[in-house]
Coordinates of C-alpha atoms in Angstrom, one line a residue:
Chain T
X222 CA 0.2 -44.3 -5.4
X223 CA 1.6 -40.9 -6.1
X224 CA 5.3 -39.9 -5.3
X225 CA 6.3 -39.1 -2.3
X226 CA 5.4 -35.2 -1.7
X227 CA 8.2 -32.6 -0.1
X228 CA 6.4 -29.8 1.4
X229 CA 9.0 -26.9 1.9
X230 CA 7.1 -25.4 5.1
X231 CA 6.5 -21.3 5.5
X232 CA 4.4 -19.8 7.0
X233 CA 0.7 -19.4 8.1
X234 CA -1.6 -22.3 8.0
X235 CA -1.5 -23.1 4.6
X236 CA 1.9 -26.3 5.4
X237 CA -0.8 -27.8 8.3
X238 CA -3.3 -28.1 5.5
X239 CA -0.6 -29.4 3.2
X240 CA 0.0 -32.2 5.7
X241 CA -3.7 -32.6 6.6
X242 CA -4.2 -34.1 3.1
X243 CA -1.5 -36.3 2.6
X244 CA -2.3 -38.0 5.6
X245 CA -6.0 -38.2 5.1
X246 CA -4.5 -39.9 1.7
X247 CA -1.9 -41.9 3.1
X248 CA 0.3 -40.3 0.8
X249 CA 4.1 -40.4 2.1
X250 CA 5.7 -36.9 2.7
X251 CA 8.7 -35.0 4.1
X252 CA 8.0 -31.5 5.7
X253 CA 11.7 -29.0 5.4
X254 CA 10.6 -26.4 8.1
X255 CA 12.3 -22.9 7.1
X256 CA 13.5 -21.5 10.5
X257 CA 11.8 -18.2 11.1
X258 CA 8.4 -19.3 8.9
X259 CA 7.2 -22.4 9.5
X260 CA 5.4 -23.3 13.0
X261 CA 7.4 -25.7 15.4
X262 CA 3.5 -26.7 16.3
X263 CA 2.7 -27.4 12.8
X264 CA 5.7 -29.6 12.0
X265 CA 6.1 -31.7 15.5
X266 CA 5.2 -35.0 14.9
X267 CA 5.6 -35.4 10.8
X268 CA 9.2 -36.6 9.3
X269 CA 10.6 -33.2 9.0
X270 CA 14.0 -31.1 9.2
X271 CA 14.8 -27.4 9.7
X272 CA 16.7 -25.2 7.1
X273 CA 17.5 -21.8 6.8
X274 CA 16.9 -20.0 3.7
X275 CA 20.1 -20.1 2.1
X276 CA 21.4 -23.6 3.0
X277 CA 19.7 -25.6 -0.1
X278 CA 22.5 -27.5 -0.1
X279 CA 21.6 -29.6 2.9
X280 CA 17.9 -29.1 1.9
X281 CA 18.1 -30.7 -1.2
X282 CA 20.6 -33.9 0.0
X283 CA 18.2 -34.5 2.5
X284 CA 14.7 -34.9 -0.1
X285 CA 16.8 -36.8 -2.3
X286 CA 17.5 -39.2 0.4
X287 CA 13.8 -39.3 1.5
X288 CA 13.3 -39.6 -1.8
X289 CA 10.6 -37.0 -2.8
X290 CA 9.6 -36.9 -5.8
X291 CA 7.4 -33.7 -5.9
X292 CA 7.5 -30.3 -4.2
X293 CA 5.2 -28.1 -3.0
X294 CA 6.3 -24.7 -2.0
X295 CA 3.5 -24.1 0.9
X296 CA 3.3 -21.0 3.1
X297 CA 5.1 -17.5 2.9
X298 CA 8.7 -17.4 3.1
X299 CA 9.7 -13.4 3.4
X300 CA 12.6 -12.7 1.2
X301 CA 15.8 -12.7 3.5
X302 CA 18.0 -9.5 3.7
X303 CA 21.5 -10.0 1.8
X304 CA 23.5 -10.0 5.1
X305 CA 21.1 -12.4 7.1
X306 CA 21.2 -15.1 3.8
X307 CA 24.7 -16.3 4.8
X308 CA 24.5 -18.1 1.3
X309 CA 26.4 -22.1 0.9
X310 CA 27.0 -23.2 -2.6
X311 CA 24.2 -24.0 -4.4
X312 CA 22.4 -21.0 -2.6
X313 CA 24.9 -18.8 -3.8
X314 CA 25.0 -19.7 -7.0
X315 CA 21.4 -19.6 -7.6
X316 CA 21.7 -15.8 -6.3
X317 CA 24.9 -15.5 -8.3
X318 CA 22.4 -16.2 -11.4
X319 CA 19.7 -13.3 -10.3
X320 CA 20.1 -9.8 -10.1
X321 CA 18.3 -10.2 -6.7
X322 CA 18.2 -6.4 -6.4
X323 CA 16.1 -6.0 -9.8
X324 CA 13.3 -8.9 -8.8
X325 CA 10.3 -9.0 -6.7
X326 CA 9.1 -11.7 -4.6
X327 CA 7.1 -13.2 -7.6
X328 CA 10.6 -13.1 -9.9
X329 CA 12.6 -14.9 -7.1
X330 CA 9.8 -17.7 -6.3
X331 CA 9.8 -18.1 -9.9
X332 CA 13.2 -18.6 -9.8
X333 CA 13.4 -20.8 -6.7
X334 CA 11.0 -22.9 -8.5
X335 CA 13.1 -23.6 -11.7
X336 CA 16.3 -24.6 -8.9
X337 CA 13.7 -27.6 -8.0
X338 CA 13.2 -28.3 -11.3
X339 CA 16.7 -28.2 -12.6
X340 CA 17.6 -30.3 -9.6
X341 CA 15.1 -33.1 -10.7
X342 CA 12.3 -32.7 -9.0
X343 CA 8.6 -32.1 -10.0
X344 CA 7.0 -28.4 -8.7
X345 CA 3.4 -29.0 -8.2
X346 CA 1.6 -26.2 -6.6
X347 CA -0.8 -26.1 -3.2
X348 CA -3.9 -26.1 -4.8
X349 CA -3.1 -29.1 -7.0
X350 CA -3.2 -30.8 -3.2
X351 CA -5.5 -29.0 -2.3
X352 CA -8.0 -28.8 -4.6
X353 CA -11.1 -28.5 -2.5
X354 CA -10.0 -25.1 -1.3
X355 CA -9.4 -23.1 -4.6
X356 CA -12.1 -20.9 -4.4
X357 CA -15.0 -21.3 -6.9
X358 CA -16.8 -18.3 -9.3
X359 CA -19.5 -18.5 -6.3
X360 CA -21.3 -17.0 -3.8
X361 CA -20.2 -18.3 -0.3
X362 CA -22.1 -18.4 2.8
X363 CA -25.9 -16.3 3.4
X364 CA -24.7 -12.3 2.5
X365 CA -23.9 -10.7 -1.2
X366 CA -22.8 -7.8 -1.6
X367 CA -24.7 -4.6 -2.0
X368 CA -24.2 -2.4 -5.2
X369 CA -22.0 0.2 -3.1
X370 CA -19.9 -3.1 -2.1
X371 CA -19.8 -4.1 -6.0
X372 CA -18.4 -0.8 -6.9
X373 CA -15.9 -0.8 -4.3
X374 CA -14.9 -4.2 -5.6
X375 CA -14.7 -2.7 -9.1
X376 CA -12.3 -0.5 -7.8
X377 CA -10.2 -3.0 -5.9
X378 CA -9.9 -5.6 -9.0
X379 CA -8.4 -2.4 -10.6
X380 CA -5.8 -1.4 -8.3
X381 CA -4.9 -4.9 -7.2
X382 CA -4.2 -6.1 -10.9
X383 CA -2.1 -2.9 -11.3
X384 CA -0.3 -3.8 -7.9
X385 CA 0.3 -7.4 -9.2
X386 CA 1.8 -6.7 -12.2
X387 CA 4.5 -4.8 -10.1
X388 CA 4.6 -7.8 -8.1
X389 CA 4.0 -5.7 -5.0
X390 CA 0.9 -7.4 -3.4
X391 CA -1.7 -9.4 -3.8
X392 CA -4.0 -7.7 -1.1
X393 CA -6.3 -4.1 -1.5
X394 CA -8.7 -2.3 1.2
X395 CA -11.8 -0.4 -0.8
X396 CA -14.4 1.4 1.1
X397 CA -17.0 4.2 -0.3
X398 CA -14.7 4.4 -3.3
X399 CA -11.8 5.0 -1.2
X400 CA -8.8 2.8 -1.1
X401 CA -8.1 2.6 2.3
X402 CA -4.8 0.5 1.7
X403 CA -3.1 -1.6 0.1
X404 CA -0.8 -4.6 0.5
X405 CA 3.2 -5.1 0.0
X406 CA 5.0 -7.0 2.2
X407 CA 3.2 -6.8 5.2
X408 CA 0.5 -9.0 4.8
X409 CA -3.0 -9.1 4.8
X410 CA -3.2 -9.3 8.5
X411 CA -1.3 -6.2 9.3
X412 CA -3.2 -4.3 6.2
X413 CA -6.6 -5.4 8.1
X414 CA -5.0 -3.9 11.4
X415 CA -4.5 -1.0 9.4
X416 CA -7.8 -0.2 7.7
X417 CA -9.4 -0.5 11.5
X418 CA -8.3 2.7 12.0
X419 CA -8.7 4.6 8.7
X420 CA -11.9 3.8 8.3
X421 CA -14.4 6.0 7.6
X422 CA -18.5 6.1 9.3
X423 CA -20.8 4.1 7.0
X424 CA -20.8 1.3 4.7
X425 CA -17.8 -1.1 5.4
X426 CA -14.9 -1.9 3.2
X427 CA -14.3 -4.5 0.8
X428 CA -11.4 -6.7 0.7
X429 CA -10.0 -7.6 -2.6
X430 CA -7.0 -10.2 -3.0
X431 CA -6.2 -11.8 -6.6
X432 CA -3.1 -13.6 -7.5
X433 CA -1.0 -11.0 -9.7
X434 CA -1.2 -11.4 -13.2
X435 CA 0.8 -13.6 -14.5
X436 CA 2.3 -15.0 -11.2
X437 CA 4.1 -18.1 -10.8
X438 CA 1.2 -20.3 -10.0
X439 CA 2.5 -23.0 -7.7
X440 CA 3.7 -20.7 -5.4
X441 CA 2.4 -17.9 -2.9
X442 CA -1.4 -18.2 -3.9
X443 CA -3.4 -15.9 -2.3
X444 CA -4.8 -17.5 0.8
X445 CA -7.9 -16.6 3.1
X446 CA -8.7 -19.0 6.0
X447 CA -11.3 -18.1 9.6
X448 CA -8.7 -15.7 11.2
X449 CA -9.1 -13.7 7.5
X450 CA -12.6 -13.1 8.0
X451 CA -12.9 -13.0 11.9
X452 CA -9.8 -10.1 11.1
X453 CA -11.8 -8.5 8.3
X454 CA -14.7 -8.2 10.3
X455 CA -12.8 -6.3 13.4
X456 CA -11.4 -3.8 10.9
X457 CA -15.0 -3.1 9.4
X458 CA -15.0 -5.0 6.6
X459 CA -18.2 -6.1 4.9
X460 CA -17.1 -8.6 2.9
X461 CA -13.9 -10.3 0.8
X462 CA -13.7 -10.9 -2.9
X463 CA -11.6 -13.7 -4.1
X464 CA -10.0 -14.7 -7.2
X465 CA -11.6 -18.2 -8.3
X466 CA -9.2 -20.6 -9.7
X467 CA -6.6 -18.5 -8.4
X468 CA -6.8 -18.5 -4.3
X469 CA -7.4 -21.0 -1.5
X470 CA -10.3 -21.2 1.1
X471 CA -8.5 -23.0 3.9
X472 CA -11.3 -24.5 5.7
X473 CA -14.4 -23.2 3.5
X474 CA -16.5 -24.4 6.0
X475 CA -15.5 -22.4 8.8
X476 CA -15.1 -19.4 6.8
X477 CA -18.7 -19.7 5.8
X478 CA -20.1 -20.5 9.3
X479 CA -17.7 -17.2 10.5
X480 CA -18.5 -15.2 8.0
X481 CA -22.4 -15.8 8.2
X482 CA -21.7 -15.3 11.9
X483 CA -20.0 -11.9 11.3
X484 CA -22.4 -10.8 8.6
X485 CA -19.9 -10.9 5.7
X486 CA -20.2 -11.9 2.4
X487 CA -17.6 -14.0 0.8
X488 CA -17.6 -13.8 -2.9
X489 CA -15.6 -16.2 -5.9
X490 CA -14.9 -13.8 -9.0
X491 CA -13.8 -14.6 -12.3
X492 CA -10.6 -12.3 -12.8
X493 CA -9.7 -12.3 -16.8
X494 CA -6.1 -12.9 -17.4
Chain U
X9 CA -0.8 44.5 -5.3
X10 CA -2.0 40.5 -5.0
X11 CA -5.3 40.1 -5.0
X12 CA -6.5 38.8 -1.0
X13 CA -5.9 35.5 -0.6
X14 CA -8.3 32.6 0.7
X15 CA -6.2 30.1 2.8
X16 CA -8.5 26.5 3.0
X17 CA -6.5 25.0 5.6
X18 CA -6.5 21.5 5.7
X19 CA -3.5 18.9 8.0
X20 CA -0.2 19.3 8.5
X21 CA 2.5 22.3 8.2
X22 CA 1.7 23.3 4.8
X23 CA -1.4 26.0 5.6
X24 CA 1.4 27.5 8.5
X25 CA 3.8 28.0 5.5
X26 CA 1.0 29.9 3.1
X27 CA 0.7 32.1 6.0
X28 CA 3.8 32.8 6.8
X29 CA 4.2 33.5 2.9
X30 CA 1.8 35.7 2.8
X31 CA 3.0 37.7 5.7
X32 CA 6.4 38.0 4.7
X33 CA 5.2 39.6 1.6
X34 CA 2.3 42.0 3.1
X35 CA -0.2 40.3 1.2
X36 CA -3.5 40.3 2.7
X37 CA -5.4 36.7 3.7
X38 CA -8.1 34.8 5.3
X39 CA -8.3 31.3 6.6
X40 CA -10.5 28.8 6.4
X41 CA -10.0 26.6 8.8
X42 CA -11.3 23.0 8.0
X43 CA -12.7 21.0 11.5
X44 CA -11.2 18.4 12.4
X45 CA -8.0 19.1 10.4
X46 CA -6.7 22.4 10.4
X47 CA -4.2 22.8 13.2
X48 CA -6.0 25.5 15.8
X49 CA -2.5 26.6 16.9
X50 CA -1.6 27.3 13.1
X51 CA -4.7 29.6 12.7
X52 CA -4.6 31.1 16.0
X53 CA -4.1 34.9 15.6
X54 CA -4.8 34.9 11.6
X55 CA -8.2 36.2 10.3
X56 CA -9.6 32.7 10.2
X57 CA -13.1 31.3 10.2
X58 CA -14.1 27.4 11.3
X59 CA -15.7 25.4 8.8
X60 CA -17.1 21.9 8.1
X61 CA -16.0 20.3 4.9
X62 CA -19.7 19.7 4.4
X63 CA -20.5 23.6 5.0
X64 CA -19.5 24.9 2.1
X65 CA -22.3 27.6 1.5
X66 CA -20.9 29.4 4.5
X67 CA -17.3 29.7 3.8
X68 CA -18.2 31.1 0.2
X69 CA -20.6 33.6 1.7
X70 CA -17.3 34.2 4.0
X71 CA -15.0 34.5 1.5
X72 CA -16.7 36.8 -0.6
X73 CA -18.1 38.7 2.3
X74 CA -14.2 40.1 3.0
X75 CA -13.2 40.4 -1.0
X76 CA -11.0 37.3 -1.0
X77 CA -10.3 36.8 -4.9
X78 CA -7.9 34.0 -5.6
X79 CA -8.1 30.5 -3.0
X80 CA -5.2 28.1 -2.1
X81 CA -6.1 24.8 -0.9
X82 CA -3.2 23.8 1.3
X83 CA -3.1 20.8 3.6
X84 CA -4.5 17.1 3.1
X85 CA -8.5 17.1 3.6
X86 CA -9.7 13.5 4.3
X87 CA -12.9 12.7 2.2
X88 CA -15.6 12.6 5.0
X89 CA -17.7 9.8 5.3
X90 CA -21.4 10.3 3.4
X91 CA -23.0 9.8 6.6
X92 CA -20.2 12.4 8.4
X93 CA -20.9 15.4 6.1
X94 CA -23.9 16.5 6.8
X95 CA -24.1 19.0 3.3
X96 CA -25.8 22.2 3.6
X97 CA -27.5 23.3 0.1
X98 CA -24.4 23.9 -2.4
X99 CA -22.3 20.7 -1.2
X100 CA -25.2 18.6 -1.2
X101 CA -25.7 20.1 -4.8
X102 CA -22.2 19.3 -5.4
X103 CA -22.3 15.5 -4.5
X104 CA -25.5 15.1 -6.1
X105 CA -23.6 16.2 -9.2
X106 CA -20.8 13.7 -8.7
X107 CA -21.0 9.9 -8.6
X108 CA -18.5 10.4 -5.2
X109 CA -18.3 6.7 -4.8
X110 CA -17.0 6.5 -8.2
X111 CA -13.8 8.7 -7.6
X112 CA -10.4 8.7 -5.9
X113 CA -9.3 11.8 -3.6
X114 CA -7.6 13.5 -6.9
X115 CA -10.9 13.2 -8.8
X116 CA -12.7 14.7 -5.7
X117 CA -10.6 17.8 -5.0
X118 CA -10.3 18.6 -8.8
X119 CA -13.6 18.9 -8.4
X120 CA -13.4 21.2 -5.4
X121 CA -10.9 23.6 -7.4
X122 CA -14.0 23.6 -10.5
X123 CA -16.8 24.3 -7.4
X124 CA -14.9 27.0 -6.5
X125 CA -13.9 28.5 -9.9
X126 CA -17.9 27.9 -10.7
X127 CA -18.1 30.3 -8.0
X128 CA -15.7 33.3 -9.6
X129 CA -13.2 32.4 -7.1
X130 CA -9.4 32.2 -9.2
X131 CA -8.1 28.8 -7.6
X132 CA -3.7 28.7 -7.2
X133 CA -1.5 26.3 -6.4
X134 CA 0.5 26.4 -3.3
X135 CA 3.3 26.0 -5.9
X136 CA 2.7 29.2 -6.9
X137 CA 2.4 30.8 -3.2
X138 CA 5.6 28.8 -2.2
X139 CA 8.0 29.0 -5.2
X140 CA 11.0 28.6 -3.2
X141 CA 10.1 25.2 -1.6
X142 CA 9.3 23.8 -4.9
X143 CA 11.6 20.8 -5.6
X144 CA 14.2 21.7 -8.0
X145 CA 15.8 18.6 -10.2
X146 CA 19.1 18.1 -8.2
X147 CA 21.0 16.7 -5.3
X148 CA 20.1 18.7 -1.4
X149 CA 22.6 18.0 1.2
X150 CA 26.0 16.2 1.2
X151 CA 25.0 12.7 0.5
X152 CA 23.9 10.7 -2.7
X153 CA 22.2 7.5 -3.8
X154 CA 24.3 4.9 -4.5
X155 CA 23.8 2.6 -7.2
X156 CA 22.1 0.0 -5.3
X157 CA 19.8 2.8 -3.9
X158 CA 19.6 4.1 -7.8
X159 CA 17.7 1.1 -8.4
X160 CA 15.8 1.1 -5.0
X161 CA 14.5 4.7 -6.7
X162 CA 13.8 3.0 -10.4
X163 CA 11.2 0.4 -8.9
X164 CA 9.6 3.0 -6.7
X165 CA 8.9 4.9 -9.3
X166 CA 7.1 2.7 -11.4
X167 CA 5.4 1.7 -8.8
X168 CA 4.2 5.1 -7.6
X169 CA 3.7 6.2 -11.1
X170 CA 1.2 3.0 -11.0
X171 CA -0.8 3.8 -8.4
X172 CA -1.3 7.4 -8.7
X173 CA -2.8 6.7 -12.4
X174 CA -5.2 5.1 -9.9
X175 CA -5.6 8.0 -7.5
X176 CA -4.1 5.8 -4.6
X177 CA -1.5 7.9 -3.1
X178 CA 1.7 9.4 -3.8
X179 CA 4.4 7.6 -1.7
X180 CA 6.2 4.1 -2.0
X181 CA 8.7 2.4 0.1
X182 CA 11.6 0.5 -1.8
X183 CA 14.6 -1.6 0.0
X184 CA 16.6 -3.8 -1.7
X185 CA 14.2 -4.5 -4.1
X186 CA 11.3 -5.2 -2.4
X187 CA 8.3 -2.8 -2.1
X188 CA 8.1 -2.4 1.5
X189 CA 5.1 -0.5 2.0
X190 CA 3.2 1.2 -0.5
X191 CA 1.0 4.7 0.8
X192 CA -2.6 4.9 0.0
X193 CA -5.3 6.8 2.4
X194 CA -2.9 6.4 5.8
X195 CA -0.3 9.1 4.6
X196 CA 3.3 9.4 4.7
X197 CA 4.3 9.1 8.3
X198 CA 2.2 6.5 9.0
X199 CA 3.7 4.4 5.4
X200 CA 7.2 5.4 6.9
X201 CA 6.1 4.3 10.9
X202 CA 5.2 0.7 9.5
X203 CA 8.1 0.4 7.6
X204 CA 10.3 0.4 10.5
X205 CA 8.8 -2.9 11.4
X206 CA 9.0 -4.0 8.0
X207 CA 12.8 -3.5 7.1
X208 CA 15.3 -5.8 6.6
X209 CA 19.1 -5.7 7.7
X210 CA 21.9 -4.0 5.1
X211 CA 21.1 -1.4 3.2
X212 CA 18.4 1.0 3.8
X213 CA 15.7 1.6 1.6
X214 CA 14.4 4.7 0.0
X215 CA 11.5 6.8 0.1
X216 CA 10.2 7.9 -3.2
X217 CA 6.9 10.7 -3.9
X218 CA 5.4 11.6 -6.2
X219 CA 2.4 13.7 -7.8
X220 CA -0.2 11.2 -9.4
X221 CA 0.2 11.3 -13.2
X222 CA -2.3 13.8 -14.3
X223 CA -3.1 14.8 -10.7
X224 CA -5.1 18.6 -10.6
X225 CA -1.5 20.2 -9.3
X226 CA -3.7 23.3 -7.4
X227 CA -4.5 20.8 -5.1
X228 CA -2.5 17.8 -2.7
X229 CA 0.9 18.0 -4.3
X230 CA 3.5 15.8 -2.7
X231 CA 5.1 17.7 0.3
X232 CA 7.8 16.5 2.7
X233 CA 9.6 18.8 5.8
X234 CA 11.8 18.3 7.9
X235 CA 9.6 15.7 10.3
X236 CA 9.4 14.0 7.1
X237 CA 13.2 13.5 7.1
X238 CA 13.5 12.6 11.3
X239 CA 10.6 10.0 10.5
X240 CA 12.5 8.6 7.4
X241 CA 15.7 8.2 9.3
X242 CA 13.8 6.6 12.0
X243 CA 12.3 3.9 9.8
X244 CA 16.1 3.0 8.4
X245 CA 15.5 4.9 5.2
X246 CA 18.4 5.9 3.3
X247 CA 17.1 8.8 1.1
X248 CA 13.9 10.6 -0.4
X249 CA 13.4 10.9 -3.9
X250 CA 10.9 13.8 -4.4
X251 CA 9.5 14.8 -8.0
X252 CA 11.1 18.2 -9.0
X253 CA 8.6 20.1 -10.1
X254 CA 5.8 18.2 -8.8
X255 CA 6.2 18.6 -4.9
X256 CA 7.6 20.7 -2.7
X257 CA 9.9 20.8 0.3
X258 CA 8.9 22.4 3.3
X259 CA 11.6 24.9 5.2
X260 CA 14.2 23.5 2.4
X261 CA 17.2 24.5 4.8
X262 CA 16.1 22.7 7.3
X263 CA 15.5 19.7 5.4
X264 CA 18.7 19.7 4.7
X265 CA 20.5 20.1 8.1
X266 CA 18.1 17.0 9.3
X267 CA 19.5 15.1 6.1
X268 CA 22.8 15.5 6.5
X269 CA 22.8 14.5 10.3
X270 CA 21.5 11.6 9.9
X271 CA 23.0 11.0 6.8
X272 CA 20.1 10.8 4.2
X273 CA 20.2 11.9 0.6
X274 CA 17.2 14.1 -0.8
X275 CA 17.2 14.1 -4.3
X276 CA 14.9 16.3 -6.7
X277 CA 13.8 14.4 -10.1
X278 CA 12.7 14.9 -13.3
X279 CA 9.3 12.9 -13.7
X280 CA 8.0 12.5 -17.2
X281 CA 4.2 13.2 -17.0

């Protein structure tokens, strides 16, 4: 029987999944919901409490009580603004510790991660519960990509690995050579929104979205579900490029069927180190 | 006596400035006006002709035809599409010697400057034309980073350092340590429009922009003016950092008088190459 699973909740779809498979495992859980992330409709109906960002305090009473044993840190969380963290004690100590100011969002997951683990608990990360949605060195659904697409892949391995290692994004747009755009805090939605309107007549774009090198793994993998694709195919896009062993598919079978719908290709790369 | 100068006019205020440069100083020109970027009001009532980017046989028969000798390319030109351009001879020559879909826009237009030398055209930098709105390596206006800022300007640099050795773009938003929003193809006010949405509360973030390292400097150098500055203050920016040397600043004075109303700092620095 594996421990009982704390799922600190952000945002997006990935927490649903989370939940999704520990009850289609009967495995016991305990959803925190941070206010302003997670989705009241995703977290109705599980055990579950609300916290803000900078009350770990509470947080952490609370999974003790439940007694979870492992953590899983599932969904974005955007870094909160100095004035709106309104820090208790253990929050402001941990920011105490950091030169917040000096860090991106891969340097303060990181850190956040170690405050789990100094407080006893076990950090395992999404795809470790998730493990038939890390995307695989494949070819997914009926389309490839062309040799024009490959290139512009090429290109966006290039500029998102340089992005990464800034910890900027995760996320780059590459059509006909061209980087269209490219991901910081926005999100791949809004970067999709974007690149509908810079792009140019012709071939389609390529999007490109690797973990950054190095990263933290058990937190903020990169994450493509059916709104990615059914978004990537309004903005143009002919096709996405993921990193394999280092992203999730959320719901691979629906991505497939919308993708082959939309004529895009979907495609697992092996990204070196 | 200067030799006549060529004027390719591409977006924005820059071409309006070479103009008025070359006015002021009685030094003969002639414009060519780039479709679907130039600014018609900017070439209205300048010897001017209307080209295509892809019609580059003309505009050289054009130029020679009235004895221009030295050509300034001034203003952004967005790569066309390969199915927009529609080359006549010479630029289809011209692609068919480049691998386009291999390059960035800073690889393309260095490539313009070498078509154009090819041609016994001398190729300057609107540097050179505008020597007065060339960023110099100090403080403009009445206000000043402070530290926090200081450090807001160390990350974007990195990070815009990064992606012009890419040929990305030139402009990265920092605030509070977190890369906003990061330029590539959409330009400046478009980068400083989303970031408006993207802020968080305290402190402001900064704008830094840069030339890409070992970007051809005849061509795209970094410009700001003062909508740059009204846009800036719009999106909660606190300051620009511009690249002395390496950009230039547009009606300097009035730069300035924007900055200090709405209480920005615009600061010139020394960027090692």
């Amino acid at each position: 029987m594996p421990a009982k699973l704390g799922i600190i909740a952000g945002e997006g779809e990935l927490p649903a999944r989370v939940i999704e498979a520990c009850r289609s495992s009967g495995r016991d859980f305990f959803v925190v919901a941070i206010e302003g992330h997670a989705d009241p409709k995703i977290v109705a109906g599980t055990p579950h409490m609300w916290s803000r960002f900078g009350a770990a305090d509470t947080a952490f009473a609370k999974l003790r009580e439940v007694a979870a044993e492992e953590i899983v840190l599932a969904g974005a969380v955007r870094r909160p603004s100095l004035r709106n963290l309104r820090p208790d004690l253990r929050t402001a100590k941990f920011f105490g510790r950091l030169a917040m100011s000096a860090m991106g969002d891969d340097g303060l997951l990181s850190a956040v991660v170690r405050e789990f683990e100094n407080a006893g608990f076990r950090v395992v990360g999404a795809d470790q519960i998730l493990e038939s949605m890390v995307t695989a060195a494949r070819l997914y659904g009926k389309y490839a990509p062309d040799s024009a697409a490959a290139a512009d892949i090429e290109i966006g391995l290039d500029v998102a690995r340089a992005l990464g290692r800034l910890d900027v994004g995760q996320a780059v747009v590459v059509q006909q050579g061209v980087v269209l755009g490219v991901e910081a805090i926005e999100g791949t939605d809004a970067l999709l929104a974007r690149c509908k309107d810079l792009k140019r007549d012709g071939p389609g774009g390529v999007l490109v979205k690797l973990k950054k090198p190095g990263q933290e793994r058990r937190v903020d993998l990169p994450t493509v579900g059916p709104h990615t694709v059914v978004a990537a195919a309004a903005a143009g896009i002919r096709g996405l490029a993921l990193e394999a062993g280092g992203s999730l598919i959320l719901d691979p079978l629906t991505v497939v069927a919308r993708a082959d719908e939309a004529g895009l290709f979907v495609l697992g790369l092996e990204v070196p180190e």
